[in-house]
Structure formats: C-alpha cells, structure tokens
PDB file of C-alpha atoms in Angstrom:
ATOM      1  CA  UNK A   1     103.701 133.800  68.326  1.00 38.00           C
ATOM      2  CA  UNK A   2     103.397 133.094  72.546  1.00 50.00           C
ATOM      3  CA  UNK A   3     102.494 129.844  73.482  1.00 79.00           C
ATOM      4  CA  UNK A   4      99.047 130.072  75.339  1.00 89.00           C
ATOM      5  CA  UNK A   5      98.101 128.241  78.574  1.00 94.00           C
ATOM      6  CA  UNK A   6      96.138 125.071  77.705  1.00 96.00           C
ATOM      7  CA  UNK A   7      92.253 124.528  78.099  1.00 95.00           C
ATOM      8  CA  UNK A   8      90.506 121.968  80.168  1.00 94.00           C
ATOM      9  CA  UNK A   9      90.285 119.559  76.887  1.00 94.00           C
ATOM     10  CA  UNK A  10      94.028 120.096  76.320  1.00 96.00           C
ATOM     11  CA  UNK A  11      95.254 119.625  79.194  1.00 97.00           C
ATOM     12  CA  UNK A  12      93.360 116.265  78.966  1.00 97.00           C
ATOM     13  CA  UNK A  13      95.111 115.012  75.855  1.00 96.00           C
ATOM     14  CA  UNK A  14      98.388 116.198  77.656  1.00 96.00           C
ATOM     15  CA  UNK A  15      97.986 113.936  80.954  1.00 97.00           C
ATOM     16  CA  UNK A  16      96.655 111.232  79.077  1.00 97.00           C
ATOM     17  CA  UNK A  17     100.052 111.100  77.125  1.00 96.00           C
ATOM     18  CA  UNK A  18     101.980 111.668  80.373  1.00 97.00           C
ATOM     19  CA  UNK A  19     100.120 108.615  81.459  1.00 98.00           C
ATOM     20  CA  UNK A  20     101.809 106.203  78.772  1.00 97.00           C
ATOM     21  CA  UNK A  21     105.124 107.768  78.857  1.00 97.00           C
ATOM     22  CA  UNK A  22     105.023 106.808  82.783  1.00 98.00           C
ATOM     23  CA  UNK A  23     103.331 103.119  81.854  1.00 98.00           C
ATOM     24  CA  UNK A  24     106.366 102.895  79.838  1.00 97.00           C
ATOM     25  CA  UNK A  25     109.378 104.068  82.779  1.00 98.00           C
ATOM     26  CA  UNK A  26     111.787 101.344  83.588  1.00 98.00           C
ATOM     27  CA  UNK A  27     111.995 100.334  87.354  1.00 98.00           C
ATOM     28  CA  UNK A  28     115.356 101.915  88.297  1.00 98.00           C
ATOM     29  CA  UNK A  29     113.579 104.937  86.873  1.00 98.00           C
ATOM     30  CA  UNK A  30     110.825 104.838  89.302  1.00 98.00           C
ATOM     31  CA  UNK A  31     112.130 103.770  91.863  1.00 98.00           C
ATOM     32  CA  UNK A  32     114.989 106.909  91.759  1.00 98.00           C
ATOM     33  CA  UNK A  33     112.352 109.018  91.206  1.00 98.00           C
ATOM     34  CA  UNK A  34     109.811 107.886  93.636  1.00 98.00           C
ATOM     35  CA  UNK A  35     112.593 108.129  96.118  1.00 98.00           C
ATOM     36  CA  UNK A  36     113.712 111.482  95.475  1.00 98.00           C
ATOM     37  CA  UNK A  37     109.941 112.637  95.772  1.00 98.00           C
ATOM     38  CA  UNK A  38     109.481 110.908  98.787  1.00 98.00           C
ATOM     39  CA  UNK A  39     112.634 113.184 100.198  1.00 98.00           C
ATOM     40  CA  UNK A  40     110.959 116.480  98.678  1.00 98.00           C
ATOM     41  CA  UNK A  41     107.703 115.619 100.795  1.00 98.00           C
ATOM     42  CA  UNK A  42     109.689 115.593 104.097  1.00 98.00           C
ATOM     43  CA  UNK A  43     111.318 118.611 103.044  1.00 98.00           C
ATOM     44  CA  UNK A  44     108.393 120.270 102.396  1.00 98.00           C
ATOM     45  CA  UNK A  45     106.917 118.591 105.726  1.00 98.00           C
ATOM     46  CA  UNK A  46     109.622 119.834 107.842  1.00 98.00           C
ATOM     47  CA  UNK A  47     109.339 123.255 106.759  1.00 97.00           C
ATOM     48  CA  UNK A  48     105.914 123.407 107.808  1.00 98.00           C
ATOM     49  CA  UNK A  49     106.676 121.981 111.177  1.00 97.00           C
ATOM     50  CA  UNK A  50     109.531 125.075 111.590  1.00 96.00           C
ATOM     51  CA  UNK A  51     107.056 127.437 111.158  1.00 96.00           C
ATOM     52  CA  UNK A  52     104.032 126.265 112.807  1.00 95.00           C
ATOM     53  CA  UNK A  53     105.962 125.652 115.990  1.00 94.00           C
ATOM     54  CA  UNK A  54     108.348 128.765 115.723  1.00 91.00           C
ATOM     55  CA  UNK A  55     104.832 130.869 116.190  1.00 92.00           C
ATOM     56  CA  UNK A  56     102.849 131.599 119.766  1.00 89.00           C
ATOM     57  CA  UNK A  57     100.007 129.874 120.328  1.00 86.00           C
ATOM     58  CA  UNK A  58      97.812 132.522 120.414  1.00 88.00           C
ATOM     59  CA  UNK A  59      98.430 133.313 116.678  1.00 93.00           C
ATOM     60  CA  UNK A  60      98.047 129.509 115.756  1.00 89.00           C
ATOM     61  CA  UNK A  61      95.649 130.125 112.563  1.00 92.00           C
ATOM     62  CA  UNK A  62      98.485 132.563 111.226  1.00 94.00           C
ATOM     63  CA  UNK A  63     101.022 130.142 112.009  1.00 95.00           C
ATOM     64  CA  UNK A  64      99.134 126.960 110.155  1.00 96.00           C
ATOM     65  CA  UNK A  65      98.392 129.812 106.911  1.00 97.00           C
ATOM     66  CA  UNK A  66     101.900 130.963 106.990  1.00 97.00           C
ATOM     67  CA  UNK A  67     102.661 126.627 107.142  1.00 97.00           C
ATOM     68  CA  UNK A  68     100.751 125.796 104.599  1.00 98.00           C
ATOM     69  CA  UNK A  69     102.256 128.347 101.962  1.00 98.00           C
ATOM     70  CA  UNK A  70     105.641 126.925 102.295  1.00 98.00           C
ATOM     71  CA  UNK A  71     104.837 123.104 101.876  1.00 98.00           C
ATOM     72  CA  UNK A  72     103.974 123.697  97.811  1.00 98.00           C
ATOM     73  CA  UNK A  73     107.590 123.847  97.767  1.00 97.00           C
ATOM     74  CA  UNK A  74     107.475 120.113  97.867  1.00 98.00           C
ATOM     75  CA  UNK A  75     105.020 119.291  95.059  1.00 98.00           C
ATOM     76  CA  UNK A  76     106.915 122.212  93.076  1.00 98.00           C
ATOM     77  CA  UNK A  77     110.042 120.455  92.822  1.00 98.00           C
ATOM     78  CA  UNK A  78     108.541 116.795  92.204  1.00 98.00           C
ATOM     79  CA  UNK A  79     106.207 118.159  88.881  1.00 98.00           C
ATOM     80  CA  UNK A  80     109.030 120.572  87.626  1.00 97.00           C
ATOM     81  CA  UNK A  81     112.306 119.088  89.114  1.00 97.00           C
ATOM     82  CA  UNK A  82     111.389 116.139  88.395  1.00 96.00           C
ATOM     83  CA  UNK A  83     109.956 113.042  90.478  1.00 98.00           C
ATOM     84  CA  UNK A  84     107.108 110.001  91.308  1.00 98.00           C
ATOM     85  CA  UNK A  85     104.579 110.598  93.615  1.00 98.00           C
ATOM     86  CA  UNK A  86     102.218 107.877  94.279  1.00 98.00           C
ATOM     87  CA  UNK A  87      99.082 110.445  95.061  1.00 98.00           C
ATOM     88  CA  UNK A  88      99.388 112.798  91.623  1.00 98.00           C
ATOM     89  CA  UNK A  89      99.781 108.855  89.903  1.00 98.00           C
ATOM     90  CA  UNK A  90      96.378 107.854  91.091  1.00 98.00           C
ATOM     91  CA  UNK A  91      95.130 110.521  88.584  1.00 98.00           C
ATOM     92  CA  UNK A  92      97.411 110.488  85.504  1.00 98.00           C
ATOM     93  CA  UNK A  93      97.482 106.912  85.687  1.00 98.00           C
ATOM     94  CA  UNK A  94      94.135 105.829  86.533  1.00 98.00           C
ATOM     95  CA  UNK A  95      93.301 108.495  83.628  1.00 97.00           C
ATOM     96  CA  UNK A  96      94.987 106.554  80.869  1.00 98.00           C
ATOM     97  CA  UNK A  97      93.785 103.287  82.466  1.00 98.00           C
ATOM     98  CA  UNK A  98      90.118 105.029  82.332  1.00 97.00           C
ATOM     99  CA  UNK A  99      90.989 106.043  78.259  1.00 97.00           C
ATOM    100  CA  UNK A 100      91.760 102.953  77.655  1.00 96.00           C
ATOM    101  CA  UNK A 101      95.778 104.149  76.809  1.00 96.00           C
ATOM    102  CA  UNK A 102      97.285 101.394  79.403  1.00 98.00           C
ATOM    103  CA  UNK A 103      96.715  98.328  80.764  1.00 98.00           C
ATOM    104  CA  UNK A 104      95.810  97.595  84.610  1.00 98.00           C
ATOM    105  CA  UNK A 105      99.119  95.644  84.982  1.00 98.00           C
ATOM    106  CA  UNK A 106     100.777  98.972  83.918  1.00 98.00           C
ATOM    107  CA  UNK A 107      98.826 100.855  86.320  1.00 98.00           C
ATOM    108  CA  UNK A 108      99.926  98.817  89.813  1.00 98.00           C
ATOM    109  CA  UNK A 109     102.919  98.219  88.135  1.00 98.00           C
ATOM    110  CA  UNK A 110     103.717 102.026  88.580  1.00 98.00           C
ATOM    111  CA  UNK A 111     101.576 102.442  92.208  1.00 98.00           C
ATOM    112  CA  UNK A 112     103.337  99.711  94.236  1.00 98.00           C
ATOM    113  CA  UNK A 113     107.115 100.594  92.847  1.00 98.00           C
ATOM    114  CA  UNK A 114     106.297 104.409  93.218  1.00 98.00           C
ATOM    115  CA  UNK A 115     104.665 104.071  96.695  1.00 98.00           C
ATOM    116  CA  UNK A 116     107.687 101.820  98.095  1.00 98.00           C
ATOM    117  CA  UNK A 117     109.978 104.524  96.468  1.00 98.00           C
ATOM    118  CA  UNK A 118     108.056 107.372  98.401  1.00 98.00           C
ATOM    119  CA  UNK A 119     108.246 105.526 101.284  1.00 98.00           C
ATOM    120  CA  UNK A 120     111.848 105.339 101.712  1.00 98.00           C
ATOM    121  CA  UNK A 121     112.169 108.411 100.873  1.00 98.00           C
ATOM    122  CA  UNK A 122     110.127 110.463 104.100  1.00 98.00           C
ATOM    123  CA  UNK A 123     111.197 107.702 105.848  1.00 98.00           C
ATOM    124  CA  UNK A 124     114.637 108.379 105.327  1.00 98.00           C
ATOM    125  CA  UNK A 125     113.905 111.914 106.322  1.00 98.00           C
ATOM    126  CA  UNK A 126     112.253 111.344 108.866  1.00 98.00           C
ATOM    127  CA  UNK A 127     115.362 109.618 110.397  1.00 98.00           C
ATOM    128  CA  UNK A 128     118.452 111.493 109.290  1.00 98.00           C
ATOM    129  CA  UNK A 129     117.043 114.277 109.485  1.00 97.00           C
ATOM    130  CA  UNK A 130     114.257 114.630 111.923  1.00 96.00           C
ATOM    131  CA  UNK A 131     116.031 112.544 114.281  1.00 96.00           C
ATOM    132  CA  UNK A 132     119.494 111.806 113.759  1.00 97.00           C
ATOM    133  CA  UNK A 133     120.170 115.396 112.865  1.00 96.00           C
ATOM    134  CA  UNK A 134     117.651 116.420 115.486  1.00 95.00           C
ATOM    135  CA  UNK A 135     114.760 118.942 113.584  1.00 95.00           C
ATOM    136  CA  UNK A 136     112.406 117.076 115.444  1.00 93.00           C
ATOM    137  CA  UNK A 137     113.381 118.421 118.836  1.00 91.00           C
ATOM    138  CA  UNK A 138     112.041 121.118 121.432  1.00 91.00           C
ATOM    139  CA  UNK A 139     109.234 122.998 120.027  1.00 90.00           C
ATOM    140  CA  UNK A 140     108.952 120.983 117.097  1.00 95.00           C
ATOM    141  CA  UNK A 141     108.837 117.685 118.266  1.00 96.00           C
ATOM    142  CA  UNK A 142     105.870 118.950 120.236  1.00 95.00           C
ATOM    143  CA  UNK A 143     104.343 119.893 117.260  1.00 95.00           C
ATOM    144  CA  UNK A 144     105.016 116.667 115.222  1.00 97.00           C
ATOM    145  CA  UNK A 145     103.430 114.518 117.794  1.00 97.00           C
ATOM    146  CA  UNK A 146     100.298 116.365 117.963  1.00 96.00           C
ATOM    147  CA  UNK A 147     100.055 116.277 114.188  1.00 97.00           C
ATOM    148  CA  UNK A 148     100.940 112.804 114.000  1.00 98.00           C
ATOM    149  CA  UNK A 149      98.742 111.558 116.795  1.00 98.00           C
ATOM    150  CA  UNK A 150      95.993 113.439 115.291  1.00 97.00           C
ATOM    151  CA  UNK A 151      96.255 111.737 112.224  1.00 97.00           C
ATOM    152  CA  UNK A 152      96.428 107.756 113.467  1.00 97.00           C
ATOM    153  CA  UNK A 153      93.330 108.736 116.209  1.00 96.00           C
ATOM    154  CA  UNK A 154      91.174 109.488 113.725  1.00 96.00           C
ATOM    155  CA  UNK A 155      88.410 107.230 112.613  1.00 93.00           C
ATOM    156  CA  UNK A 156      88.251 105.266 109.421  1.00 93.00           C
ATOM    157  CA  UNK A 157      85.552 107.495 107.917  1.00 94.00           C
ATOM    158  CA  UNK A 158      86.643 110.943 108.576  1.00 96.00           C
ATOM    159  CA  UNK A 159      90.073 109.443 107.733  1.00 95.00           C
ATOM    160  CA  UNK A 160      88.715 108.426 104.323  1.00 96.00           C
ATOM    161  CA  UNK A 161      86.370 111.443 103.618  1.00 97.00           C
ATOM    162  CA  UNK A 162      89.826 113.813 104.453  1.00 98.00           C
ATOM    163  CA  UNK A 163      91.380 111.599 102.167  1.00 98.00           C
ATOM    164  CA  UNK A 164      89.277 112.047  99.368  1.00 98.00           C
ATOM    165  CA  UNK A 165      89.580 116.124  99.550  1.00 98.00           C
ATOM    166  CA  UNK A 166      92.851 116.008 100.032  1.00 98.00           C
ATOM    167  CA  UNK A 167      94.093 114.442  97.052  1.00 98.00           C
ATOM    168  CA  UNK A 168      90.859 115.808  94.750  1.00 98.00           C
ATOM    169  CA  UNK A 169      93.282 119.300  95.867  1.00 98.00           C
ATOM    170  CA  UNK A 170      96.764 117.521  95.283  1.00 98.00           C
ATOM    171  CA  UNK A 171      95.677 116.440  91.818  1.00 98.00           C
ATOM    172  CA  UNK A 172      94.094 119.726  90.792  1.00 98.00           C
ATOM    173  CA  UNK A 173      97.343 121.340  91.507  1.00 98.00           C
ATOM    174  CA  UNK A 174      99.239 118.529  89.177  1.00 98.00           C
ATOM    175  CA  UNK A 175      96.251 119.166  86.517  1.00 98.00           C
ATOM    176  CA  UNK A 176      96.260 123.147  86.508  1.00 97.00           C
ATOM    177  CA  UNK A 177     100.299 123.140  86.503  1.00 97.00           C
ATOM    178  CA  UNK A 178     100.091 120.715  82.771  1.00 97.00           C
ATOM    179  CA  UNK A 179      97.895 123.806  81.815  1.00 96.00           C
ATOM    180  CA  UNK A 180     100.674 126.802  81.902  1.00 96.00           C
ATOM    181  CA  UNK A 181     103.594 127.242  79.845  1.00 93.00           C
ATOM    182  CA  UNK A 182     106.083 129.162  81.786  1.00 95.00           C
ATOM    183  CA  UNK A 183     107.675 128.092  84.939  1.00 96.00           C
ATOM    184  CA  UNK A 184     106.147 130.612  86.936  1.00 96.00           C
ATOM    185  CA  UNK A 185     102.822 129.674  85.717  1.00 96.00           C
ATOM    186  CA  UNK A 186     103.341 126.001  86.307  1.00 97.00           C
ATOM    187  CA  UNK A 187     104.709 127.238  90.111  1.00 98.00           C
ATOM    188  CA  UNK A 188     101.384 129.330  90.686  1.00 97.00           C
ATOM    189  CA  UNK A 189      99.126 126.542  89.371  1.00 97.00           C
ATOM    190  CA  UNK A 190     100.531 123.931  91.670  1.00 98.00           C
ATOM    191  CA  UNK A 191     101.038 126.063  94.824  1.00 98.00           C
ATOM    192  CA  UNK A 192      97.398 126.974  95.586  1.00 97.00           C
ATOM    193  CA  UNK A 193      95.567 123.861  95.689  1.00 98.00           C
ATOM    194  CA  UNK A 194      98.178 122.138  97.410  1.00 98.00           C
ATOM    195  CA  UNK A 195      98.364 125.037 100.218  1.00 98.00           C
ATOM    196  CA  UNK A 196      94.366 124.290 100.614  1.00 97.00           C
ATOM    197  CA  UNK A 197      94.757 120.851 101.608  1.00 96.00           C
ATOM    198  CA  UNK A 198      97.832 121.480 103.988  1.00 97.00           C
ATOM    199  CA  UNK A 199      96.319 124.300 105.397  1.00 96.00           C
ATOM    200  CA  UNK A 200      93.089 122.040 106.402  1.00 96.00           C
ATOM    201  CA  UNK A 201      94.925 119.563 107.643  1.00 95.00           C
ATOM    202  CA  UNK A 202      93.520 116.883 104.593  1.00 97.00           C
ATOM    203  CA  UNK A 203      95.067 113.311 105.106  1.00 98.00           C
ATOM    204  CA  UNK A 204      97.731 112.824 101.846  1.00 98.00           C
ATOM    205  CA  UNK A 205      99.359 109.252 101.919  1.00 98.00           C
ATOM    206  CA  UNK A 206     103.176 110.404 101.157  1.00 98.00           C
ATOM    207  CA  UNK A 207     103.133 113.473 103.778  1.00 98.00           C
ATOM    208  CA  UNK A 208     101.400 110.491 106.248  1.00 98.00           C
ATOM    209  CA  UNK A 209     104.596 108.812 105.696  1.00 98.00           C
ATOM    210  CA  UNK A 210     106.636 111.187 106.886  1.00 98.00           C
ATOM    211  CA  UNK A 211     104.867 113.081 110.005  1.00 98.00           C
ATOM    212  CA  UNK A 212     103.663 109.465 111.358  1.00 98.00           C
ATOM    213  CA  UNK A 213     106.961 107.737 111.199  1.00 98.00           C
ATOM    214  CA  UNK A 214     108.819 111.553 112.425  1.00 98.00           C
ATOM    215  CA  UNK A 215     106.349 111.494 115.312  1.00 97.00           C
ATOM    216  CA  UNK A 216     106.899 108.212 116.683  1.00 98.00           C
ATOM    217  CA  UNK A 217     110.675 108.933 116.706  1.00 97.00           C
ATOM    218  CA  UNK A 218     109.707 111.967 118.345  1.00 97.00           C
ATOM    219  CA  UNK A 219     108.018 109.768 121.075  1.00 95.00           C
ATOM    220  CA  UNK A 220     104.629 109.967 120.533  1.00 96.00           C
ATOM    221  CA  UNK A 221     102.356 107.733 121.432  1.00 96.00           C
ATOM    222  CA  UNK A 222     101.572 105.723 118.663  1.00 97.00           C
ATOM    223  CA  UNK A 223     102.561 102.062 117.108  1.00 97.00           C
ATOM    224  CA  UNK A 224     103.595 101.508 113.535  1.00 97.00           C
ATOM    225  CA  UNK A 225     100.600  98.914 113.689  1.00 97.00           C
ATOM    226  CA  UNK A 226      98.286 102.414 113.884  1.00 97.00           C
ATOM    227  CA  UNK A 227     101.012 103.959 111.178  1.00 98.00           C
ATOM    228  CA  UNK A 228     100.161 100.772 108.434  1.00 96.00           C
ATOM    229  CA  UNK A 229      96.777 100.955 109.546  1.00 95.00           C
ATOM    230  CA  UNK A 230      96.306 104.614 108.521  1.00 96.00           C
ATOM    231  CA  UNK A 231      98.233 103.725 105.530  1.00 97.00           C
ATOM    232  CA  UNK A 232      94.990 101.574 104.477  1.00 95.00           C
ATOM    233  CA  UNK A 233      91.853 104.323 104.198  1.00 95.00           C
ATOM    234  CA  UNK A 234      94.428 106.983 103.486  1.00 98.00           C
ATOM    235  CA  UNK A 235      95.542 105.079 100.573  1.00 98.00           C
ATOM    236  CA  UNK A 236      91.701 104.301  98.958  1.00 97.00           C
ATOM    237  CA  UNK A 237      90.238 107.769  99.339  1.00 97.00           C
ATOM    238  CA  UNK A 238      93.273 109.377  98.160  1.00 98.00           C
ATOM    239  CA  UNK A 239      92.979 107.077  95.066  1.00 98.00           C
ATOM    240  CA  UNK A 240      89.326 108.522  95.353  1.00 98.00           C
ATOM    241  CA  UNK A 241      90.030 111.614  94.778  1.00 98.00           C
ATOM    242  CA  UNK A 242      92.782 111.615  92.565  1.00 98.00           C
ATOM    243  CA  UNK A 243      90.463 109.069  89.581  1.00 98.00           C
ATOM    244  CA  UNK A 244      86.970 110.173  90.646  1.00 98.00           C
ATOM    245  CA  UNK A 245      87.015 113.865  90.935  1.00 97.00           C
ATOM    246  CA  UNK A 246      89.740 114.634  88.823  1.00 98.00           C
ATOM    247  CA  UNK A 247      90.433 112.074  86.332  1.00 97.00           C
ATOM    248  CA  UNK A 248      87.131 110.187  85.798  1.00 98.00           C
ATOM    249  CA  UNK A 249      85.074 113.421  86.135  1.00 97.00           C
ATOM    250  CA  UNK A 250      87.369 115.490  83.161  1.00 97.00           C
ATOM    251  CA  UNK A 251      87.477 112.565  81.079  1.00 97.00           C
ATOM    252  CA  UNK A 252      83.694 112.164  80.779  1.00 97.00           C
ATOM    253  CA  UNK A 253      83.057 115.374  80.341  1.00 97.00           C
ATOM    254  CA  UNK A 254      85.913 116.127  77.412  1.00 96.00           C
ATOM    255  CA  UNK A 255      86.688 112.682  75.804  1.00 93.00           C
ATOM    256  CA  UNK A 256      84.803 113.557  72.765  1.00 92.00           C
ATOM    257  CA  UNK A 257      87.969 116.306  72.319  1.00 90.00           C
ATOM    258  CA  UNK A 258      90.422 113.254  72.416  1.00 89.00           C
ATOM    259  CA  UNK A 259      92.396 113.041  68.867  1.00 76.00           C
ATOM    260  CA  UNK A 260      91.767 109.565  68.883  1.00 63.00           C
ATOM    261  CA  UNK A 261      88.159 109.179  69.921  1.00 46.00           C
ATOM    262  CA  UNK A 262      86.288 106.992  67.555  1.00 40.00           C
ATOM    263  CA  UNK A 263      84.856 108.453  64.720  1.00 38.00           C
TER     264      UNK A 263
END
C-alpha cells in the first residue's frame, strides 16, 4: 500500500518530533550544519542576483519572477540535503518549546549556535565568492547594492512587518515539505512559498546575511553598524512569523490530535 501525504494534524506530531531530535544535536553537529546552510543561502542568493541583473530593465518584473523561482534551490537542499537554518528553527523549535517537548535552554541553545553557523556560512560566500572570485562585479554588483541598500534604509517597522511575512512563507514551505512523501513532493512543497517571499522582496535573516555583507564588498554605501542593526528587527519578526503564524497557530488548533495529549 502507497504511503499518503500527511494531514495538517500529522504533520504536527512529525515537527514536534523533529523538534527533540534537533534539542538533542551535538554542537559540532550544528555548527557543520548551520554552516553548510548558511553556504546554500548564498548560493541560492547569487543565483538570483545572475538573473535579475542578466535581464533589461524594462522587463524588471519578469526578471525578479524568473529570480525568485531559482532561489528555492537553496531551502531545497538545506530540508532534503540536509542542513540548520536559524529561520525554519524559530518554528520547529519554538513548536516543541510551545508543546512542552523541550526546554528553553534547548531552544537558544540551538538559535545562537545555528545562527553563528549561518553566518559564516553567507559570509564566507559572500567573500570567496562574490568578491574574491568576483560574481559580484559589473551588472551584478549594481544589482547587489541596490538590494542591499534597500534593505539597511528601511525603517524598523516596515523592516519588522516584512519580517514577519517573510518567514510566516519560509516556514510554510518547511511545514508543507514534512507533509509529502516523495522527493518531488517534498521539492514542490518547499519551492512555492519560499518563491513568494523572494519574489516580494520579504526581509529573511540568513539571505540578510549574505546580500548585506556581498553589497558592502561591492561598495555600497552602507556600514556593518546598519548590517548588525538590521540584524536586530529582522531577527524578532522573523521569529514572529516562524512561532506565531505557523507554529503557535497549528498547535492550538490540532494539539488535541497529539498522541500524548492528556487524557
């Protein structure tokens, strides 16, 4: 008999135990991991930047569509290759935290070591390979200062309300892909959210990372004071969206489904 794709309730119980099995990771774990998704995030953020800046102007809102497809790459190989990102962790872990399943000592125990790790890793990208090996350049580096500046100029509260969409979308896409049970299902689920918030230009802490950092080696003009401050609202709203809308808001509604609610 074929496996089905999970329901909502299911996919619940599922996270939930994802949640403990990360509570229980050892550091060099994490921190390998968090590294290596860090890396998959500049990737991903680089191959957005080649094709919104290999485009004309004039068809810019094909260009940022045609962008925004090819960034889900990114998230695809962190959930299925495997790897630690900080954002989809405000949701599974806040989740068990939520249930009860771990302990808040667990929970920043996994956020700070994770979020170092990611940082490294686009940082690391956005050096050796943005500017050492020169992909921010020309065209590109154009295009990575305007994205970056855009980012640290704006305000604390559309910063924080961009935030909050952004990762409600990131974490849907990490929810939905615990749902299917085939690789191209799991691909599918996790591509369409994510392509939402890239192609509306949401603020996600780990892409931050990379495009901020890429554009002030690109020469923008822009501080890593404004880069750690952005760092601040991005951070709360994404963990916003990730625990409120996704993990909070599921949990209410299905913990009576849990196999070890009380009787």
């Amino acid at each position: 008999m074929a496996s089905r794709d999970l329901y909502p309730q299911e996919i619940l119980q599922v996270v939930l135990d994802k949640s403990c099995a990360k509570a229980q990771s050892s550091i060099p774990t994490l921190a390998i991991l968090s590294v290596l998704a860090g890396g998959y995030i500049g990737f991903g953020y680089l191959a957005y930047l080649k094709v919104v800046s290999g485009i004309p102007h004039e068809w810019s809102g094909f260009a940022t569509l045609l962008g925004a497809a090819v960034f889900p790459i990114a998230l695809i190989c962190i959930l299925l290759g495997g790897g630690e990102l900080v954002t989809s962790n405000m949701m599974i872990m806040s989740l068990g935290r939520l249930a009860g399943r771990i302990s808040s000592k667990m929970l920043l125990r996994n956020w700070v070591i994770v979020c170092m790790g990611n940082l490294v890793g686009t940082l690391a990208m956005a050096f050796f390979l943005g500017y050492y090996v020169g992909m921010i350049e020309g065209s590109m580096a154009e295009k990575t200062i305007a994205v970056a500046e855009a980012k640290v100029h704006m305000d604390f509260g559309r910063a924080f309300v961009s935030a909050v969409a952004c990762n409600w979308m990131v974490c849907m896409g990490a929810w939905l892909h615990f749902a299917a049970k085939n690789t191209t299902g799991r691909m599918l689920a996790i591509w369409f959210p994510v392509m939402i918030f890239v192609l509306n230009g949401f603020q996600h802490l780990v892409a931050n990372m990379f495009v901020i950092p890429a554009g002030i080696l690109a020469s923008a003009n822009i501080t890593w004071g404004q880069f750690f401050f952005n760092m601040i609202p991005v951070f709360l709203s994404n963990v916003v969206g990730g625990a409120s809308f996704v993990g909070a808001s599921y949990l209410y509604t299905y913990k009576d489904t849990l196999k070890d609610s009380a009787e």
